[in-house]
CSV table of C-alpha atoms in Angstrom, one decimal:
chain,number,residue,atom,x,y,z
A,1,UNK,CA,148.3,48.8,91.0
A,2,UNK,CA,147.7,52.0,88.9
A,3,UNK,CA,150.1,54.9,89.1
A,4,UNK,CA,147.7,57.3,90.9
A,5,UNK,CA,147.3,55.2,94.1
A,6,UNK,CA,151.0,54.7,94.2
A,7,UNK,CA,151.7,58.4,94.0
A,8,UNK,CA,149.0,59.1,96.7
A,9,UNK,CA,150.5,56.5,98.9
A,10,UNK,CA,154.0,57.8,98.6
A,11,UNK,CA,152.8,61.4,99.2
A,12,UNK,CA,151.0,60.3,102.3
A,13,UNK,CA,154.1,58.5,103.6
A,14,UNK,CA,156.2,61.6,103.0
A,15,UNK,CA,153.6,63.9,104.6
A,16,UNK,CA,153.4,61.6,107.6
A,17,UNK,CA,157.1,61.6,107.9
A,18,UNK,CA,157.3,65.4,107.7
A,19,UNK,CA,154.6,65.8,110.3
A,20,UNK,CA,156.4,63.3,112.5
A,21,UNK,CA,159.7,65.3,112.2
A,22,UNK,CA,157.8,68.6,112.8
A,23,UNK,CA,156.1,67.3,115.9
A,24,UNK,CA,159.4,66.6,117.6
A,25,UNK,CA,161.6,69.3,116.0
A,26,UNK,CA,162.7,72.1,118.4
A,27,UNK,CA,160.8,75.4,118.1
A,28,UNK,CA,162.0,78.9,119.2
A,29,UNK,CA,159.6,78.9,122.2
A,30,UNK,CA,159.8,78.8,126.0
A,31,UNK,CA,157.1,77.4,128.3
A,32,UNK,CA,156.5,79.4,131.5
A,33,UNK,CA,154.5,78.2,134.6
A,34,UNK,CA,153.8,79.3,138.2
A,35,UNK,CA,156.9,79.2,140.4
A,36,UNK,CA,157.7,79.3,144.1
A,37,UNK,CA,156.6,81.9,146.5
A,38,UNK,CA,158.5,83.1,149.6
A,39,UNK,CA,157.2,84.9,152.7
A,40,UNK,CA,159.4,88.0,153.0
A,41,UNK,CA,158.4,88.2,156.7
A,42,UNK,CA,159.7,84.7,157.4
A,43,UNK,CA,162.2,82.1,156.1
A,44,UNK,CA,162.7,80.3,152.8
A,45,UNK,CA,162.1,77.4,152.4
A,46,UNK,CA,159.4,77.1,155.0
A,47,UNK,CA,161.1,73.9,156.2
A,48,UNK,CA,164.2,71.9,155.4
A,49,UNK,CA,164.0,70.2,152.0
A,50,UNK,CA,166.5,68.5,149.8
A,51,UNK,CA,169.3,69.4,152.2
A,52,UNK,CA,168.3,73.1,152.1
A,53,UNK,CA,167.9,74.7,155.5
A,54,UNK,CA,165.4,77.5,156.0
A,55,UNK,CA,167.0,81.0,156.2
A,56,UNK,CA,165.5,84.3,157.0
A,57,UNK,CA,164.5,86.2,153.8
A,58,UNK,CA,165.1,89.6,155.4
A,59,UNK,CA,167.6,90.3,158.2
A,60,UNK,CA,167.8,93.7,159.8
A,61,UNK,CA,170.3,95.1,162.2
A,62,UNK,CA,170.6,98.5,163.9
A,63,UNK,CA,166.9,98.7,164.8
A,64,UNK,CA,164.3,96.8,166.7
A,65,UNK,CA,162.6,94.2,164.6
A,66,UNK,CA,158.9,93.2,165.1
A,67,UNK,CA,157.6,89.6,165.0
A,68,UNK,CA,154.7,90.0,162.6
A,69,UNK,CA,152.1,87.4,161.8
A,70,UNK,CA,150.6,86.8,158.4
A,71,UNK,CA,152.6,86.7,155.2
A,72,UNK,CA,153.8,89.1,152.5
A,73,UNK,CA,154.6,86.7,149.7
A,74,UNK,CA,156.8,87.5,146.7
A,75,UNK,CA,155.8,85.3,143.7
A,76,UNK,CA,157.8,83.9,140.8
A,77,UNK,CA,157.4,82.2,137.5
A,78,UNK,CA,159.5,79.4,136.2
A,79,UNK,CA,160.4,78.5,132.6
A,80,UNK,CA,162.0,75.8,130.6
A,81,UNK,CA,165.8,76.2,130.7
A,82,UNK,CA,167.4,78.3,127.9
A,83,UNK,CA,169.2,75.2,126.5
A,84,UNK,CA,166.0,73.1,126.5
A,85,UNK,CA,164.0,72.6,123.3
A,86,UNK,CA,160.3,72.9,123.0
A,87,UNK,CA,158.6,70.6,120.4
A,88,UNK,CA,155.4,71.3,118.6
A,89,UNK,CA,153.7,68.6,120.6
A,90,UNK,CA,154.8,70.2,123.9
A,91,UNK,CA,153.7,73.7,122.7
A,92,UNK,CA,150.3,72.4,121.6
A,93,UNK,CA,149.7,70.7,124.9
A,94,UNK,CA,150.7,73.8,126.9
A,95,UNK,CA,148.9,76.4,124.8
A,96,UNK,CA,145.3,75.9,126.2
A,97,UNK,CA,146.5,75.3,129.7
A,98,UNK,CA,145.8,78.4,131.9
A,99,UNK,CA,148.7,77.3,134.2
A,100,UNK,CA,151.2,77.5,131.3
A,101,UNK,CA,152.2,80.1,128.8
A,102,UNK,CA,154.0,79.6,125.5
A,103,UNK,CA,156.2,82.6,124.6
A,104,UNK,CA,159.0,83.4,122.1
A,105,UNK,CA,162.3,82.1,123.5
A,106,UNK,CA,163.9,85.6,123.0
A,107,UNK,CA,161.2,87.2,125.2
A,108,UNK,CA,162.6,85.2,128.2
A,109,UNK,CA,166.2,84.6,127.3
A,110,UNK,CA,168.0,87.4,125.4
A,111,UNK,CA,169.5,86.2,122.1
A,112,UNK,CA,173.1,85.4,122.1
A,113,UNK,CA,173.4,84.8,125.9
A,114,UNK,CA,174.4,81.4,127.3
A,115,UNK,CA,173.1,79.9,130.5
A,116,UNK,CA,175.8,81.5,132.7
A,117,UNK,CA,175.1,85.0,131.2
A,118,UNK,CA,171.4,84.7,131.7
A,119,UNK,CA,171.8,83.6,135.3
A,120,UNK,CA,174.3,86.5,135.9
A,121,UNK,CA,171.8,89.0,134.5
A,122,UNK,CA,169.0,87.7,136.7
A,123,UNK,CA,171.1,87.8,139.8
A,124,UNK,CA,172.2,91.3,139.1
A,125,UNK,CA,168.6,92.4,138.6
A,126,UNK,CA,167.8,90.7,141.9
A,127,UNK,CA,170.6,92.5,143.7
A,128,UNK,CA,169.5,95.9,142.2
A,129,UNK,CA,165.9,95.1,143.3
A,130,UNK,CA,167.0,94.4,146.8
A,131,UNK,CA,169.0,97.6,147.0
A,132,UNK,CA,166.0,99.7,145.7
A,133,UNK,CA,163.6,98.0,148.1
A,134,UNK,CA,165.9,98.8,151.0
A,135,UNK,CA,166.2,102.4,149.9
A,136,UNK,CA,162.4,102.8,149.4
A,137,UNK,CA,161.5,101.2,152.7
A,138,UNK,CA,164.0,103.2,154.9
A,139,UNK,CA,163.0,106.4,153.1
A,140,UNK,CA,159.3,105.7,153.7
A,141,UNK,CA,160.1,105.2,157.4
A,142,UNK,CA,162.5,108.1,157.6
A,143,UNK,CA,165.3,105.9,158.9
A,144,UNK,CA,169.0,106.4,158.4
A,145,UNK,CA,170.5,103.9,156.0
A,146,UNK,CA,173.9,104.4,157.7
A,147,UNK,CA,172.4,103.0,161.0
A,148,UNK,CA,169.9,100.5,159.8
A,149,UNK,CA,171.3,97.6,157.7
A,150,UNK,CA,169.1,95.3,155.7
A,151,UNK,CA,170.2,92.0,154.2
A,152,UNK,CA,167.9,90.0,151.8
A,153,UNK,CA,168.7,86.4,151.2
A,154,UNK,CA,166.9,84.6,148.4
A,155,UNK,CA,169.7,83.1,146.3
A,156,UNK,CA,167.5,80.8,144.2
A,157,UNK,CA,165.5,83.6,142.7
A,158,UNK,CA,166.5,86.2,140.1
A,159,UNK,CA,165.0,89.2,138.4
A,160,UNK,CA,163.5,92.5,139.7
A,161,UNK,CA,159.9,91.5,140.3
A,162,UNK,CA,160.1,90.9,144.1
A,163,UNK,CA,160.9,94.6,144.8
A,164,UNK,CA,157.5,95.7,146.1
A,165,UNK,CA,157.1,92.7,148.4
A,166,UNK,CA,160.6,93.1,149.8
A,167,UNK,CA,159.9,96.7,150.5
A,168,UNK,CA,156.6,95.9,152.3
A,169,UNK,CA,158.4,93.2,154.2
A,170,UNK,CA,161.0,95.6,155.5
A,171,UNK,CA,158.4,98.1,156.5
A,172,UNK,CA,156.3,95.5,158.4
A,173,UNK,CA,159.3,94.1,160.2
A,174,UNK,CA,160.3,97.6,161.4
A,175,UNK,CA,157.1,99.5,161.8
A,176,UNK,CA,154.1,97.3,161.0
A,177,UNK,CA,151.1,99.6,160.2
A,178,UNK,CA,152.5,102.3,162.3
A,179,UNK,CA,150.0,102.0,165.2
A,180,UNK,CA,152.4,100.3,167.6
A,181,UNK,CA,149.8,97.7,168.5
A,182,UNK,CA,150.8,94.1,169.3
A,183,UNK,CA,150.1,91.1,167.2
A,184,UNK,CA,148.1,91.1,164.0
A,185,UNK,CA,146.4,94.4,164.9
A,186,UNK,CA,149.8,96.1,164.4
A,187,UNK,CA,150.7,94.3,161.2
A,188,UNK,CA,150.4,95.5,157.7
A,189,UNK,CA,148.7,92.3,156.9
A,190,UNK,CA,146.4,92.0,159.9
A,191,UNK,CA,147.5,88.4,160.0
A,192,UNK,CA,146.4,87.7,156.4
A,193,UNK,CA,148.3,85.9,153.6
A,194,UNK,CA,149.1,88.7,151.1
A,195,UNK,CA,151.0,88.1,147.9
A,196,UNK,CA,152.1,90.4,145.0
A,197,UNK,CA,154.6,91.4,142.4
A,198,UNK,CA,156.1,94.5,141.0
A,199,UNK,CA,159.5,96.1,140.5
A,200,UNK,CA,160.2,99.1,142.6
A,201,UNK,CA,162.7,102.0,142.5
A,202,UNK,CA,164.3,103.9,145.4
A,203,UNK,CA,161.6,106.5,145.2
A,204,UNK,CA,158.9,104.0,145.7
A,205,UNK,CA,157.5,103.8,142.1
A,206,UNK,CA,156.1,100.4,141.2
A,207,UNK,CA,156.4,99.2,137.7
A,208,UNK,CA,155.3,96.2,135.7
A,209,UNK,CA,157.2,92.9,135.5
A,210,UNK,CA,155.3,90.4,133.3
A,211,UNK,CA,154.0,86.9,134.0
A,212,UNK,CA,151.2,88.2,136.3
A,213,UNK,CA,148.6,85.7,135.2
A,214,UNK,CA,150.9,82.8,136.3
A,215,UNK,CA,152.0,84.5,139.5
A,216,UNK,CA,148.4,84.8,140.7
A,217,UNK,CA,148.1,81.1,140.4
A,218,UNK,CA,151.3,80.6,142.4
A,219,UNK,CA,149.9,83.0,145.1
A,220,UNK,CA,146.6,81.1,145.3
A,221,UNK,CA,148.4,77.8,145.5
A,222,UNK,CA,150.1,79.0,148.7
A,223,UNK,CA,146.9,80.3,150.3
A,224,UNK,CA,147.0,84.0,149.5
A,225,UNK,CA,143.7,85.9,149.5
A,226,UNK,CA,145.0,89.3,148.2
A,227,UNK,CA,147.3,90.0,145.3
A,228,UNK,CA,149.1,93.4,144.8
A,229,UNK,CA,149.7,94.1,141.1
A,230,UNK,CA,151.1,97.0,139.1
A,231,UNK,CA,148.1,98.9,137.8
A,232,UNK,CA,149.3,98.6,134.2
A,233,UNK,CA,149.0,94.8,134.5
A,234,UNK,CA,145.5,94.6,135.8
A,235,UNK,CA,144.1,93.1,132.5
A,236,UNK,CA,146.7,90.4,132.6
A,237,UNK,CA,146.0,89.6,136.2
A,238,UNK,CA,142.3,89.3,135.5
A,239,UNK,CA,143.0,86.5,133.1
A,240,UNK,CA,141.6,83.4,134.8
A,241,UNK,CA,142.1,84.8,138.3
A,242,UNK,CA,142.0,82.1,140.9
A,243,UNK,CA,138.7,82.0,142.9
A,244,UNK,CA,139.0,83.9,146.2
A,245,UNK,CA,142.0,86.0,145.2
A,246,UNK,CA,141.4,89.8,145.4
A,247,UNK,CA,143.4,91.9,142.9
A,248,UNK,CA,144.6,95.3,144.2
A,249,UNK,CA,146.4,97.5,141.7
A,250,UNK,CA,149.1,99.9,142.9
A,251,UNK,CA,151.5,102.4,141.2
A,252,UNK,CA,153.5,103.5,144.3
A,253,UNK,CA,154.6,102.2,147.7
A,254,UNK,CA,152.3,104.7,149.4
A,255,UNK,CA,149.4,103.3,147.5
A,256,UNK,CA,150.3,99.7,148.5
A,257,UNK,CA,150.7,100.6,152.2
A,258,UNK,CA,147.4,102.5,152.2
A,259,UNK,CA,145.6,99.7,150.5
A,260,UNK,CA,146.8,97.2,153.1
A,261,UNK,CA,145.8,99.5,155.9
A,262,UNK,CA,142.3,100.0,154.3
A,263,UNK,CA,141.9,96.2,153.9
A,264,UNK,CA,142.9,95.8,157.6
A,265,UNK,CA,140.6,98.4,159.0
A,266,UNK,CA,137.7,98.0,156.6
A,267,UNK,CA,137.7,101.8,156.1
A,268,UNK,CA,138.9,103.9,153.2
A,269,UNK,CA,139.2,102.9,149.6
A,270,UNK,CA,140.7,99.7,148.3
A,271,UNK,CA,141.3,99.9,144.6
A,272,UNK,CA,140.3,97.0,142.4
A,273,UNK,CA,141.3,95.7,139.0
């Protein structure tokens, strides 16, 4: 055998070995995908599963609570755990999948934080979100926070992105659409399955949260027909929007409530992405 074929063969073997190593070597990426949704007007989970009993998402004392129909669903995304590695093969498979997103690891998990620290940060953001949602809702309804107490229970979820839907849930449970009518006619949802996302502050300002293109898919999976989204994330929400899901952009709590009332009555302006 001449020297050239030998060299080419050795090079081919080396390249193949390197490619094999690269294919399974961990990369600094995280894969995200649609997560669970929870109806803020009801219980989570919807039924007992894996030993977990349903618990009311929002509990209110100090005021009369309505029994609304329909749903106001907060949405989530899930991601590979911070300690899990993502190989080149996994990344290549996930990249073209509209139900998955490959993002830099540090965009999801801050550098230098271990699993416990990440979980603690997420839980603190969720606690802050619940507090802001309660403040925004009671302020909107002109209710005294010293008399009306709101407890939100969703221990398995972290982060601030459920704030808007928590706020709307509190408003619907206490006041509905403000008409005082019974049943769906008095609900913010008019009995429909509404989903959404967005952080909120105590003054009712809605801000972006990220992962919207995956959250719309989670919403559609659980039967939602309308999705409330921070206006600044409209372009992301339009990416491969599930069929039959109407995108409604909002910047404030007032806009969100008014959009739901317009959808219910068929009058007024409903914004669209």
